Amino acid sequence: MSAPLHEDRPTGRGPALPDTQQGMRRRNLARVMHAVRAEGSLSRAAVASRIGLTRAAVSTLVDELIRTGLLEELGPERPGRVGRPGSALAVSGHGPAGIGAEIGVDHLAVCAMDLRGEVRARAVRHGTNRGRSPEPVVAELAELIDEVVTAARGERLWPAGLAVAVPGLVARDGRTVVRAPNLDWLDTDLGALLPVDHPLTVDNEANFGALAELWLTEGTPRDFLHVSAEIGIGGAVVVDGSLLRGTRGFAGELGHVPVHPEGPACGCGGRGCLEQYAGEEAVLRAAGLELGEDRVGLLAGRAADGDEDVRRALRDAGTALGIALTGAVNLLDPRSVVLGGALAGLAPWLLPSLEEELARRTAGPACPVSVSPLGPQGPLLGAAHAVVRGVLDDPAGVATHS
Amino acid sequence: MSAPLHEDRPTGRGPALPDTQQGMRRRNLARVMHAVRAEGSLSRAAVASRIGLTRAAVSTLVDELIRTGLLEELGPERPGRVGRPGSALAVSGHGPAGIGAEIGVDHLAVCAMDLRGEVRARAVRHGTNRGRSPEPVVAELAELIDEVVTAARGERLWPAGLAVAVPGLVARDGRTVVRAPNLDWLDTDLGALLPVDHPLTVDNEANFGALAELWLTEGTPRDFLHVSAEIGIGGAVVVDGSLLRGTRGFAGELGHVPVHPEGPACGCGGRGCLEQYAGEEAVLRAAGLELGEDRVGLLAGRAADGDEDVRRALRDAGTALGIALTGAVNLLDPRSVVLGGALAGLAPWLLPSLEEELARRTAGPACPVSVSPLGPQGPLLGAAHAVVRGVLDDPAGVATHS
């Protein structure tokens, strides 16, 4: 987690900064933060040469970032160099932290991440949230958040913001869960249920999972399609390092792409959607198994043991994924497809048929498919890192909260 | 064509301008151009209040734009106002022009468009280009370009650039046609075949068609999916006012989204692609007709005359479009779908089954579908306007060519 990538330029997810002297200063503060973070440690002179500003201009920016606790000095650089020794700068391991939270169908999780990308505190609670109303679930989540924030404060970190990953569609307001079918939540305003002192962002788990791939996994391109699954199948589209959100915030709904147009009816109102072939429930049904709590563990265990029904069910799910992904790849022309979330654990049995299908439907070389090393951790880490990213992208914005 | 829309802010398609004083000045020149163009005519004071700069700063920018021939003064504003009369500014109807060209399967077309968006010269040649090698086709196009440029010079316009629309996939270099199946062209570098003195851009006809919708059609949202057809089916995705290009430049390939995964084999290597159900050739075949030159005219004529075979073929094509668009809408969450190109002329018979299919596969309200008023003119107008747009987005960049 400590080797951040793609850190050399702002994501553009921060507020649009006005084209004034003041806006330029704020953007340059962000450039300094990203430059230092990309290298781990860097002298003022090296920062100046990397971002193309004068040494004097960089010194003024660095002084401000040290004063607000976002950068720290590591002391004089190793001797033996020509000239006056400069002091190496590093991103502070104290100060602002991102609080990430996840509401899963079967668990709740919270973590605190410092600006360097290290998880410094964490809390998890297992147990189904299916069919529970939002109030007690969010109350339980608030307890975990308190626990993590208290632990973080003990490490001289303070929450710069809270980001919550949910298994459902989230409105562009970044706080309302419009529809989470596997929780049975509709139009749930988490902003009202979870009053916190710091900025709150709610987003779909696949979106945060995709951002975690982008920011925390080595080799992830800046344009890819992320596919994840719990009970539903989530997707997220990353274009030039940013999420494609869609007009309502619903983009990436791969689970309801028609695979066999006259196939089984789906909860969405359609027929033969991908979720009817490759969702966890569909796969369990096809394998003749019951829906329990550790569904992926059950499927992976049986498949590893050579259970032919389970292997066939997973092969067929891979084929359906391949058909849906062919359409998605044709529309989006991504650099790669990344399987994340629960799908990552089932990849050994899904991937061969998925790749075969994608290859036989593609004229040139097929779009490469990779498996996320973050797996089910992706959404939680992505949520925490989204807050961290907000600080790196507009350091002046967060300093006012400290 | 004289009522441009969405003109109030730069598209971001121009070169990324550096974050320096010089870059700020260039961006502010663009803001002035867009502000004046959006209103038709505007005083210096009104420009200043619209773009949030001082009157003095705007005057300096305006003087530069008048000097380089991009703005002109209309003379004193109507009397009766309080204070010293200001002179109204307008975008110049002389000076730089965008040259747009289109290589169609059955025609070649070229036009010159001034900065106001008016087409000032035009040339068209009919006749099939199918199976012809690129050299003679491009040589013929070059003659038409000369003809149009000569006519434009007679109107005191000079070419600021040339943009060529082609029915195929174009590499991100903006000059190489990677694959145009209905022309039988492969890896054709138009930059080498068409040596011109001014900047050249080559793009897919659906991309230019989509940009024409965005820029020239009232009411087009900034996020939409554009579908067009000649013999193939083209698609283009517009996100927040910009084309989604994909990593190779191939995004928007709606024609090869699988509709019935085990359907007829397609030239792309896949099976049951949308083009096998809704491409012009597929529709003619389904209606029992021969492939001729004016395919859309033939289909529209027969459908209007009540030919039941043609109507059924178009209904089925609409259903296939509805299935493919359901997947695309789920992935992209656009504000609307716009049918352009040849499809616009067949919309009365395609639209009912298309909309029915989209509605029955969508839980909430279905994505609205509209028909382009530009129809087959879209790609040519979009190409010419892309050059115009480049000038508006970076007026300082073009002034050096004058």
PDB file of C-alpha atoms in Angstrom, chain A residues 73-179:
ATOM      1  CA  GLU A  73      11.265  17.723   6.589  1.00  0.00           C
ATOM      2  CA  LEU A  74      13.368  14.597   6.946  1.00  0.00           C
ATOM      3  CA  GLY A  75      16.532  16.572   7.839  1.00  0.00           C
ATOM      4  CA  PRO A  76      19.604  17.301   5.685  1.00  0.00           C
ATOM      5  CA  GLU A  77      20.173  15.102   2.646  1.00  0.00           C
ATOM      6  CA  ARG A  78      23.094  12.682   2.633  1.00  0.00           C
ATOM      7  CA  PRO A  79      26.421  14.517   2.441  1.00  0.00           C
ATOM      8  CA  GLY A  80      28.934  14.188  -0.374  1.00  0.00           C
ATOM      9  CA  ARG A  81      26.832  16.229  -2.774  1.00  0.00           C
ATOM     10  CA  VAL A  82      28.089  19.482  -4.226  1.00  0.00           C
ATOM     11  CA  GLY A  83      26.570  22.690  -2.833  1.00  0.00           C
ATOM     12  CA  ARG A  84      24.635  23.545   0.293  1.00  0.00           C
ATOM     13  CA  PRO A  85      22.797  20.458   1.567  1.00  0.00           C
ATOM     14  CA  GLY A  86      19.018  20.671   1.054  1.00  0.00           C
ATOM     15  CA  SER A  87      16.531  19.156   3.450  1.00  0.00           C
ATOM     16  CA  ALA A  88      14.523  16.241   1.991  1.00  0.00           C
ATOM     17  CA  LEU A  89      10.752  16.619   2.077  1.00  0.00           C
ATOM     18  CA  ALA A  90       8.213  13.862   2.636  1.00  0.00           C
ATOM     19  CA  VAL A  91       4.438  13.687   2.842  1.00  0.00           C
ATOM     20  CA  SER A  92       3.455  13.891   6.488  1.00  0.00           C
ATOM     21  CA  GLY A  93       2.520  10.696   8.321  1.00  0.00           C
ATOM     22  CA  HIS A  94       0.472  12.824  10.730  1.00  0.00           C
ATOM     23  CA  GLY A  95      -2.136  15.508  10.082  1.00  0.00           C
ATOM     24  CA  PRO A  96      -5.087  14.823   7.779  1.00  0.00           C
ATOM     25  CA  ALA A  97      -6.301  11.242   7.240  1.00  0.00           C
ATOM     26  CA  GLY A  98      -8.919   9.700   4.959  1.00  0.00           C
ATOM     27  CA  ILE A  99     -11.635   7.685   6.696  1.00  0.00           C
ATOM     28  CA  GLY A 100     -12.995   4.952   4.424  1.00  0.00           C
ATOM     29  CA  ALA A 101     -16.082   2.886   5.229  1.00  0.00           C
ATOM     30  CA  GLU A 102     -17.877   0.040   3.503  1.00  0.00           C
ATOM     31  CA  ILE A 103     -21.434  -1.180   3.864  1.00  0.00           C
ATOM     32  CA  GLY A 104     -21.355  -4.696   2.424  1.00  0.00           C
ATOM     33  CA  VAL A 105     -24.214  -7.166   2.170  1.00  0.00           C
ATOM     34  CA  ASP A 106     -22.445  -9.323   4.781  1.00  0.00           C
ATOM     35  CA  HIS A 107     -20.162  -6.939   6.652  1.00  0.00           C
ATOM     36  CA  LEU A 108     -19.271  -3.402   7.742  1.00  0.00           C
ATOM     37  CA  ALA A 109     -15.706  -2.084   7.622  1.00  0.00           C
ATOM     38  CA  VAL A 110     -13.921   1.189   8.388  1.00  0.00           C
ATOM     39  CA  CYS A 111     -10.293   2.276   8.072  1.00  0.00           C
ATOM     40  CA  ALA A 112      -8.137   5.380   8.487  1.00  0.00           C
ATOM     41  CA  MET A 113      -5.432   6.065   5.879  1.00  0.00           C
ATOM     42  CA  ASP A 114      -2.709   8.684   6.180  1.00  0.00           C
ATOM     43  CA  LEU A 115      -1.600  10.932   3.316  1.00  0.00           C
ATOM     44  CA  ARG A 116       1.153   8.449   2.472  1.00  0.00           C
ATOM     45  CA  GLY A 117      -1.479   5.793   1.744  1.00  0.00           C
ATOM     46  CA  GLU A 118      -0.798   3.673   4.839  1.00  0.00           C
ATOM     47  CA  VAL A 119      -3.767   2.164   6.681  1.00  0.00           C
ATOM     48  CA  ARG A 120      -3.235   3.239  10.305  1.00  0.00           C
ATOM     49  CA  ALA A 121      -6.433   1.960  11.968  1.00  0.00           C
ATOM     50  CA  ARG A 122      -9.142  -0.494  10.970  1.00  0.00           C
ATOM     51  CA  ALA A 123     -12.362  -2.066  12.295  1.00  0.00           C
ATOM     52  CA  VAL A 124     -14.605  -4.761  10.785  1.00  0.00           C
ATOM     53  CA  ARG A 125     -17.928  -6.300  11.857  1.00  0.00           C
ATOM     54  CA  HIS A 126     -19.318  -9.433  10.139  1.00  0.00           C
ATOM     55  CA  GLY A 127     -23.014 -10.332   9.864  1.00  0.00           C
ATOM     56  CA  THR A 128     -25.677  -9.903   7.206  1.00  0.00           C
ATOM     57  CA  ASN A 129     -27.201  -6.513   6.481  1.00  0.00           C
ATOM     58  CA  ARG A 130     -29.690  -7.959   4.035  1.00  0.00           C
ATOM     59  CA  GLY A 131     -33.233  -6.872   4.790  1.00  0.00           C
ATOM     60  CA  ARG A 132     -32.160  -4.638   7.720  1.00  0.00           C
ATOM     61  CA  SER A 133     -33.428  -1.079   7.544  1.00  0.00           C
ATOM     62  CA  PRO A 134     -30.782   1.588   6.985  1.00  0.00           C
ATOM     63  CA  GLU A 135     -30.995   3.218  10.471  1.00  0.00           C
ATOM     64  CA  PRO A 136     -29.541   0.384  12.634  1.00  0.00           C
ATOM     65  CA  VAL A 137     -26.948  -0.481   9.983  1.00  0.00           C
ATOM     66  CA  VAL A 138     -25.747   3.122   9.783  1.00  0.00           C
ATOM     67  CA  ALA A 139     -25.797   3.417  13.618  1.00  0.00           C
ATOM     68  CA  GLU A 140     -23.534   0.369  13.795  1.00  0.00           C
ATOM     69  CA  LEU A 141     -21.277   1.859  11.126  1.00  0.00           C
ATOM     70  CA  ALA A 142     -21.092   5.121  13.121  1.00  0.00           C
ATOM     71  CA  GLU A 143     -19.777   3.143  16.116  1.00  0.00           C
ATOM     72  CA  LEU A 144     -17.019   1.632  13.979  1.00  0.00           C
ATOM     73  CA  ILE A 145     -16.176   5.078  12.597  1.00  0.00           C
ATOM     74  CA  ASP A 146     -15.862   6.474  16.142  1.00  0.00           C
ATOM     75  CA  GLU A 147     -13.610   3.577  17.082  1.00  0.00           C
ATOM     76  CA  VAL A 148     -11.332   4.153  14.078  1.00  0.00           C
ATOM     77  CA  VAL A 149     -11.249   7.941  14.449  1.00  0.00           C
ATOM     78  CA  THR A 150     -10.284   7.584  18.132  1.00  0.00           C
ATOM     79  CA  ALA A 151      -7.476   5.188  17.218  1.00  0.00           C
ATOM     80  CA  ALA A 152      -6.319   7.561  14.450  1.00  0.00           C
ATOM     81  CA  ARG A 153      -6.266  10.560  16.802  1.00  0.00           C
ATOM     82  CA  GLY A 154      -3.966   8.522  19.043  1.00  0.00           C
ATOM     83  CA  GLU A 155      -1.550   8.536  16.093  1.00  0.00           C
ATOM     84  CA  ARG A 156      -1.836  12.324  15.627  1.00  0.00           C
ATOM     85  CA  LEU A 157      -4.128  11.986  12.638  1.00  0.00           C
ATOM     86  CA  TRP A 158      -7.376  13.880  12.194  1.00  0.00           C
ATOM     87  CA  PRO A 159     -10.194  12.999   9.772  1.00  0.00           C
ATOM     88  CA  ALA A 160     -10.146  15.145   6.621  1.00  0.00           C
ATOM     89  CA  GLY A 161     -13.278  13.446   5.325  1.00  0.00           C
ATOM     90  CA  LEU A 162     -15.339  10.255   5.249  1.00  0.00           C
ATOM     91  CA  ALA A 163     -16.104   8.190   2.146  1.00  0.00           C
ATOM     92  CA  VAL A 164     -18.613   5.325   2.268  1.00  0.00           C
ATOM     93  CA  ALA A 165     -18.774   2.475  -0.291  1.00  0.00           C
ATOM     94  CA  VAL A 166     -22.216   0.913  -0.821  1.00  0.00           C
ATOM     95  CA  PRO A 167     -23.445  -1.981  -2.990  1.00  0.00           C
ATOM     96  CA  GLY A 168     -25.880   0.106  -5.012  1.00  0.00           C
ATOM     97  CA  LEU A 169     -26.510   3.083  -7.254  1.00  0.00           C
ATOM     98  CA  VAL A 170     -25.629   6.449  -5.746  1.00  0.00           C
ATOM     99  CA  ALA A 171     -26.983   9.788  -6.969  1.00  0.00           C
ATOM    100  CA  ARG A 172     -24.583  12.434  -8.224  1.00  0.00           C
ATOM    101  CA  ASP A 173     -25.125  14.335  -4.967  1.00  0.00           C
ATOM    102  CA  GLY A 174     -22.643  11.829  -3.498  1.00  0.00           C
ATOM    103  CA  ARG A 175     -24.826  11.014  -0.480  1.00  0.00           C
ATOM    104  CA  THR A 176     -28.088   9.363  -1.586  1.00  0.00           C
ATOM    105  CA  VAL A 177     -28.277   5.610  -2.217  1.00  0.00           C
ATOM    106  CA  VAL A 178     -30.896   5.552  -4.953  1.00  0.00           C
ATOM    107  CA  ARG A 179     -31.181   1.758  -5.128  1.00  0.00           C
TER     108      ARG A 179
END
